[in-house]
mmCIF file of C-alpha atoms in Angstrom:
data_model
loop_
_atom_site.group_PDB
_atom_site.id
_atom_site.type_symbol
_atom_site.label_atom_id
_atom_site.label_comp_id
_atom_site.label_asym_id
_atom_site.label_seq_id
_atom_site.Cartn_x
_atom_site.Cartn_y
_atom_site.Cartn_z
ATOM 1 C CA UNK A 1 0.000 0.000 0.000
ATOM 2 C CA UNK A 2 2.793 2.399 0.928
ATOM 3 C CA UNK A 3 4.453 1.756 -2.421
ATOM 4 C CA UNK A 4 1.196 2.462 -4.265
ATOM 5 C CA UNK A 5 0.844 5.768 -2.420
ATOM 6 C CA UNK A 6 4.426 6.673 -3.313
ATOM 7 C CA UNK A 7 3.668 6.018 -6.986
ATOM 8 C CA UNK A 8 0.298 7.765 -7.103
ATOM 9 C CA UNK A 9 1.121 10.859 -5.023
ATOM 10 C CA UNK A 10 3.491 12.481 -7.575
ATOM 11 C CA UNK A 11 0.870 11.934 -10.279
ATOM 12 C CA UNK A 12 -1.777 13.634 -8.157
ATOM 13 C CA UNK A 13 0.536 16.580 -7.513
ATOM 14 C CA UNK A 14 1.216 16.985 -11.245
ATOM 15 C CA UNK A 15 -2.536 16.736 -11.950
ATOM 16 C CA UNK A 16 -3.382 19.500 -9.482
ATOM 17 C CA UNK A 17 -0.591 21.731 -10.820
ATOM 18 C CA UNK A 18 -1.941 21.311 -14.364
ATOM 19 C CA UNK A 19 -5.450 22.196 -13.174
ATOM 20 C CA UNK A 20 -4.155 25.353 -11.502
ATOM 21 C CA UNK A 21 -2.326 26.384 -14.683
ATOM 22 C CA UNK A 22 -5.436 25.742 -16.778
ATOM 23 C CA UNK A 23 -7.545 27.884 -14.461
ATOM 24 C CA UNK A 24 -4.906 30.638 -14.538
ATOM 25 C CA UNK A 25 -4.765 30.660 -18.338
ATOM 26 C CA UNK A 26 -8.545 30.717 -18.518
ATOM 27 C CA UNK A 27 -8.687 33.728 -16.256
ATOM 28 C CA UNK A 28 -6.135 35.550 -18.421
ATOM 29 C CA UNK A 29 -7.911 34.787 -21.682
ATOM 30 C CA UNK A 30 -11.195 35.820 -20.073
ATOM 31 C CA UNK A 31 -9.899 39.375 -19.544
ATOM 32 C CA UNK A 32 -12.169 41.609 -21.590
ATOM 33 C CA UNK A 33 -12.884 45.264 -22.221
ATOM 34 C CA UNK A 34 -16.480 46.390 -22.327
ATOM 35 C CA UNK A 35 -18.873 49.272 -21.663
ATOM 36 C CA UNK A 36 -17.473 51.230 -18.717
ATOM 37 C CA UNK A 37 -13.877 49.955 -19.000
ATOM 38 C CA UNK A 38 -11.081 52.513 -18.732
ATOM 39 C CA UNK A 39 -7.346 52.637 -19.320
ATOM 40 C CA UNK A 40 -4.597 52.557 -21.891
ATOM 41 C CA UNK A 41 -5.806 49.346 -23.518
ATOM 42 C CA UNK A 42 -9.172 50.968 -24.214
ATOM 43 C CA UNK A 43 -7.334 53.830 -25.896
ATOM 44 C CA UNK A 44 -5.410 51.313 -28.021
ATOM 45 C CA UNK A 45 -8.661 49.620 -29.012
ATOM 46 C CA UNK A 46 -10.290 52.933 -29.929
ATOM 47 C CA UNK A 47 -7.239 54.081 -31.874
ATOM 48 C CA UNK A 48 -7.085 50.834 -33.833
ATOM 49 C CA UNK A 49 -10.814 50.943 -34.562
ATOM 50 C CA UNK A 50 -10.452 54.552 -35.668
ATOM 51 C CA UNK A 51 -7.580 53.696 -38.022
ATOM 52 C CA UNK A 52 -9.814 51.020 -39.549
ATOM 53 C CA UNK A 53 -12.712 53.421 -39.951
ATOM 54 C CA UNK A 54 -15.058 51.910 -37.359
ATOM 55 C CA UNK A 55 -14.633 54.484 -34.571
ATOM 56 C CA UNK A 56 -15.507 58.092 -35.380
ATOM 57 C CA UNK A 57 -14.745 59.739 -32.036
ATOM 58 C CA UNK A 58 -11.510 60.707 -30.321
ATOM 59 C CA UNK A 59 -9.717 57.983 -28.306
ATOM 60 C CA UNK A 60 -10.222 58.932 -24.675
ATOM 61 C CA UNK A 61 -9.397 55.820 -22.612
ATOM 62 C CA UNK A 62 -13.105 55.291 -21.831
ATOM 63 C CA UNK A 63 -15.174 52.448 -23.332
ATOM 64 C CA UNK A 64 -18.389 54.335 -23.998
ATOM 65 C CA UNK A 65 -21.428 53.573 -26.146
ATOM 66 C CA UNK A 66 -19.659 54.922 -29.244
ATOM 67 C CA UNK A 67 -16.771 52.526 -28.621
ATOM 68 C CA UNK A 68 -19.159 49.605 -28.177
ATOM 69 C CA UNK A 69 -20.935 50.503 -31.415
ATOM 70 C CA UNK A 70 -17.598 50.536 -33.252
ATOM 71 C CA UNK A 71 -16.623 47.176 -31.731
ATOM 72 C CA UNK A 72 -19.912 45.638 -32.846
ATOM 73 C CA UNK A 73 -19.399 46.875 -36.415
ATOM 74 C CA UNK A 74 -15.865 45.470 -36.422
ATOM 75 C CA UNK A 75 -16.997 42.110 -35.012
ATOM 76 C CA UNK A 76 -19.753 41.813 -37.635
ATOM 77 C CA UNK A 77 -17.307 42.626 -40.424
ATOM 78 C CA UNK A 78 -14.760 40.058 -39.213
ATOM 79 C CA UNK A 79 -17.212 37.248 -38.487
ATOM 80 C CA UNK A 80 -16.546 37.350 -34.750
ATOM 81 C CA UNK A 81 -19.004 36.846 -31.911
ATOM 82 C CA UNK A 82 -21.010 40.075 -31.924
ATOM 83 C CA UNK A 83 -21.343 41.206 -28.322
ATOM 84 C CA UNK A 84 -19.569 44.577 -28.196
ATOM 85 C CA UNK A 85 -17.035 43.131 -25.761
ATOM 86 C CA UNK A 86 -13.341 43.074 -26.645
ATOM 87 C CA UNK A 87 -11.958 39.746 -25.519
ATOM 88 C CA UNK A 88 -8.910 37.846 -26.694
ATOM 89 C CA UNK A 89 -10.433 36.933 -30.092
ATOM 90 C CA UNK A 90 -11.328 40.532 -30.921
ATOM 91 C CA UNK A 91 -7.975 41.802 -29.640
ATOM 92 C CA UNK A 92 -6.207 39.322 -31.915
ATOM 93 C CA UNK A 93 -8.351 40.377 -34.866
ATOM 94 C CA UNK A 94 -7.451 44.003 -34.136
ATOM 95 C CA UNK A 95 -3.779 43.058 -34.054
ATOM 96 C CA UNK A 96 -3.374 44.233 -30.469
ATOM 97 C CA UNK A 97 -0.962 42.250 -28.326
ATOM 98 C CA UNK A 98 -1.538 41.900 -24.589
ATOM 99 C CA UNK A 99 1.943 40.508 -23.975
ATOM 100 C CA UNK A 100 4.538 42.622 -22.221
ATOM 101 C CA UNK A 101 7.325 40.177 -22.883
ATOM 102 C CA UNK A 102 7.662 39.857 -26.614
ATOM 103 C CA UNK A 103 7.755 42.072 -29.650
ATOM 104 C CA UNK A 104 5.667 41.238 -32.667
ATOM 105 C CA UNK A 105 8.718 39.630 -34.244
ATOM 106 C CA UNK A 106 8.906 37.185 -31.373
ATOM 107 C CA UNK A 107 12.175 38.667 -30.100
ATOM 108 C CA UNK A 108 12.654 38.953 -26.378
ATOM 109 C CA UNK A 109 12.369 42.557 -25.266
ATOM 110 C CA UNK A 110 15.107 43.586 -22.897
ATOM 111 C CA UNK A 111 14.733 46.266 -20.240
ATOM 112 C CA UNK A 112 17.473 48.202 -22.033
ATOM 113 C CA UNK A 113 15.298 48.257 -25.196
ATOM 114 C CA UNK A 114 12.437 49.914 -23.312
ATOM 115 C CA UNK A 115 14.757 52.457 -21.751
ATOM 116 C CA UNK A 116 16.546 53.262 -25.015
ATOM 117 C CA UNK A 117 13.295 53.554 -26.947
ATOM 118 C CA UNK A 118 11.921 55.860 -24.255
ATOM 119 C CA UNK A 119 15.004 58.053 -24.515
ATOM 120 C CA UNK A 120 14.852 58.417 -28.281
ATOM 121 C CA UNK A 121 11.125 59.238 -28.062
ATOM 122 C CA UNK A 122 11.979 61.753 -25.355
ATOM 123 C CA UNK A 123 14.649 63.297 -27.555
ATOM 124 C CA UNK A 124 12.604 63.304 -30.741
ATOM 125 C CA UNK A 125 9.078 63.924 -29.499
ATOM 126 C CA UNK A 126 9.036 65.923 -26.274
ATOM 127 C CA UNK A 127 6.032 68.261 -26.354
ATOM 128 C CA UNK A 128 4.195 66.137 -28.913
ATOM 129 C CA UNK A 129 0.814 64.565 -28.007
ATOM 130 C CA UNK A 130 1.061 61.172 -26.349
ATOM 131 C CA UNK A 131 -0.278 59.347 -29.393
ATOM 132 C CA UNK A 132 2.417 61.031 -31.458
ATOM 133 C CA UNK A 133 5.111 59.836 -29.072
ATOM 134 C CA UNK A 134 3.809 56.274 -29.328
ATOM 135 C CA UNK A 135 3.839 56.668 -33.113
ATOM 136 C CA UNK A 136 7.540 57.624 -33.030
ATOM 137 C CA UNK A 137 8.250 54.488 -31.010
ATOM 138 C CA UNK A 138 6.155 52.433 -33.423
ATOM 139 C CA UNK A 139 8.186 53.683 -36.393
ATOM 140 C CA UNK A 140 11.338 52.379 -34.730
ATOM 141 C CA UNK A 141 9.684 49.041 -33.956
ATOM 142 C CA UNK A 142 8.399 48.868 -37.552
ATOM 143 C CA UNK A 143 11.918 49.369 -38.881
ATOM 144 C CA UNK A 144 13.148 46.295 -36.980
ATOM 145 C CA UNK A 145 10.708 44.294 -39.141
ATOM 146 C CA UNK A 146 11.846 45.877 -42.403
ATOM 147 C CA UNK A 147 14.794 44.189 -44.178
ATOM 148 C CA UNK A 148 16.175 47.607 -45.128
ATOM 149 C CA UNK A 149 16.912 48.414 -41.485
ATOM 150 C CA UNK A 150 18.774 46.773 -38.573
ATOM 151 C CA UNK A 151 16.833 44.086 -36.736
ATOM 152 C CA UNK A 152 17.220 45.448 -33.225
ATOM 153 C CA UNK A 153 15.906 48.526 -31.430
ATOM 154 C CA UNK A 154 19.436 49.675 -30.655
ATOM 155 C CA UNK A 155 20.572 49.000 -34.217
ATOM 156 C CA UNK A 156 17.776 51.132 -35.651
ATOM 157 C CA UNK A 157 18.269 53.983 -33.204
ATOM 158 C CA UNK A 158 22.010 54.179 -33.657
ATOM 159 C CA UNK A 159 21.987 53.688 -37.415
ATOM 160 C CA UNK A 160 24.151 56.598 -38.692
ATOM 161 C CA UNK A 161 22.106 59.639 -39.633
ATOM 162 C CA UNK A 162 18.792 58.060 -38.714
ATOM 163 C CA UNK A 163 17.681 60.354 -35.888
ATOM 164 C CA UNK A 164 18.380 63.993 -35.074
ATOM 165 C CA UNK A 165 18.260 63.278 -31.341
ATOM 166 C CA UNK A 166 21.376 61.128 -31.694
ATOM 167 C CA UNK A 167 23.264 63.801 -33.617
ATOM 168 C CA UNK A 168 22.379 66.706 -31.309
ATOM 169 C CA UNK A 169 22.523 64.733 -28.051
ATOM 170 C CA UNK A 170 18.845 65.159 -27.200
ATOM 171 C CA UNK A 171 18.701 61.421 -26.511
ATOM 172 C CA UNK A 172 20.519 62.235 -23.278
ATOM 173 C CA UNK A 173 17.997 64.854 -22.168
ATOM 174 C CA UNK A 174 16.128 64.329 -18.901
ATOM 175 C CA UNK A 175 13.706 61.481 -19.490
ATOM 176 C CA UNK A 176 10.087 62.478 -18.939
ATOM 177 C CA UNK A 177 7.540 59.863 -17.749
ATOM 178 C CA UNK A 178 5.329 60.084 -20.845
ATOM 179 C CA UNK A 179 7.957 59.003 -23.427
ATOM 180 C CA UNK A 180 8.860 56.020 -21.249
ATOM 181 C CA UNK A 181 5.220 54.991 -21.135
ATOM 182 C CA UNK A 182 4.958 55.547 -24.886
ATOM 183 C CA UNK A 183 7.906 53.200 -25.411
ATOM 184 C CA UNK A 184 6.105 50.451 -23.539
ATOM 185 C CA UNK A 185 2.955 50.953 -25.592
ATOM 186 C CA UNK A 186 4.897 50.864 -28.867
ATOM 187 C CA UNK A 187 6.747 47.702 -27.864
ATOM 188 C CA UNK A 188 3.444 46.140 -26.837
ATOM 189 C CA UNK A 189 2.095 46.550 -30.356
ATOM 190 C CA UNK A 190 0.257 49.884 -30.440
ATOM 191 C CA UNK A 191 1.014 51.539 -33.766
ATOM 192 C CA UNK A 192 -0.766 54.899 -34.219
ATOM 193 C CA UNK A 193 1.534 55.613 -37.197
ATOM 194 C CA UNK A 194 -0.383 53.165 -39.376
ATOM 195 C CA UNK A 195 2.706 51.126 -40.237
ATOM 196 C CA UNK A 196 5.003 54.057 -41.003
ATOM 197 C CA UNK A 197 8.763 53.636 -41.196
ATOM 198 C CA UNK A 198 9.614 57.348 -41.496
ATOM 199 C CA UNK A 199 8.454 60.576 -39.902
ATOM 200 C CA UNK A 200 9.524 64.191 -40.095
ATOM 201 C CA UNK A 201 8.596 67.688 -39.047
ATOM 202 C CA UNK A 202 7.621 69.590 -42.231
ATOM 203 C CA UNK A 203 8.529 72.883 -40.574
ATOM 204 C CA UNK A 204 12.105 71.780 -39.978
ATOM 205 C CA UNK A 205 12.910 69.346 -42.787
ATOM 206 C CA UNK A 206 14.467 70.401 -46.080
ATOM 207 C CA UNK A 207 15.378 66.886 -47.229
ATOM 208 C CA UNK A 208 13.751 66.472 -50.652
ATOM 209 C CA UNK A 209 13.840 62.683 -50.465
ATOM 210 C CA UNK A 210 11.825 62.492 -47.245
ATOM 211 C CA UNK A 211 9.294 64.900 -48.750
ATOM 212 C CA UNK A 212 8.755 62.373 -51.545
ATOM 213 C CA UNK A 213 7.650 59.581 -49.223
ATOM 214 C CA UNK A 214 3.925 58.634 -49.317
ATOM 215 C CA UNK A 215 2.242 60.199 -46.290
ATOM 216 C CA UNK A 216 0.080 57.998 -44.049
ATOM 217 C CA UNK A 217 -1.011 60.540 -41.472
ATOM 218 C CA UNK A 218 -0.069 63.641 -39.492
ATOM 219 C CA UNK A 219 0.072 63.617 -35.697
ATOM 220 C CA UNK A 220 1.026 66.790 -33.885
ATOM 221 C CA UNK A 221 3.914 68.424 -35.732
ATOM 222 C CA UNK A 222 5.102 65.192 -37.353
ATOM 223 C CA UNK A 223 4.158 63.604 -40.650
ATOM 224 C CA UNK A 224 4.321 59.799 -40.732
ATOM 225 C CA UNK A 225 5.024 58.092 -44.019
ATOM 226 C CA UNK A 226 6.037 54.896 -45.816
#
């Protein structure tokens, strides 16, 4: 009997551990955003819906009736369960990642990447609206996916001649909280730039080549382009 208990007990322990993990994963996947929800993720959802033409308002971090209406339209168009609630399936369809540990390329994000991205956003986009700062970070993340650019955040940022903040030392300016937060949002998959790989300030740029790039959108003082 004692031998049977010794054989069965480890199996029972493994079984209970698996059950706990299953319950944990279920609770994570069950996280959803709905009428009354607030926070940065709601703003990401609204911004993405707006870029797709479903949301007509201004992203404001609050999941109101206009947000729900936009979600329902998106869910109907994509063949998703139509309930006006943004769960994991709708987030995936929107292309919004909830992971804090990986970039969309599957590369492990290091703490130094977040800090460096925050500093270049701080140097390039201080005084710009928050969504514009996230867009600057997104451009850098987008470049790591483009074969014409280095594959790492540091490689893109320090590519010779790529950013004014490197040349004039603004990357070393006092880091404000907002650019650091914007870096996290960009690394987590929020791309207000619409997939841009370049941006510039029309009031300060005389480069004829950059003026020739197809414009995607304008945020604050910056133009974002392909």
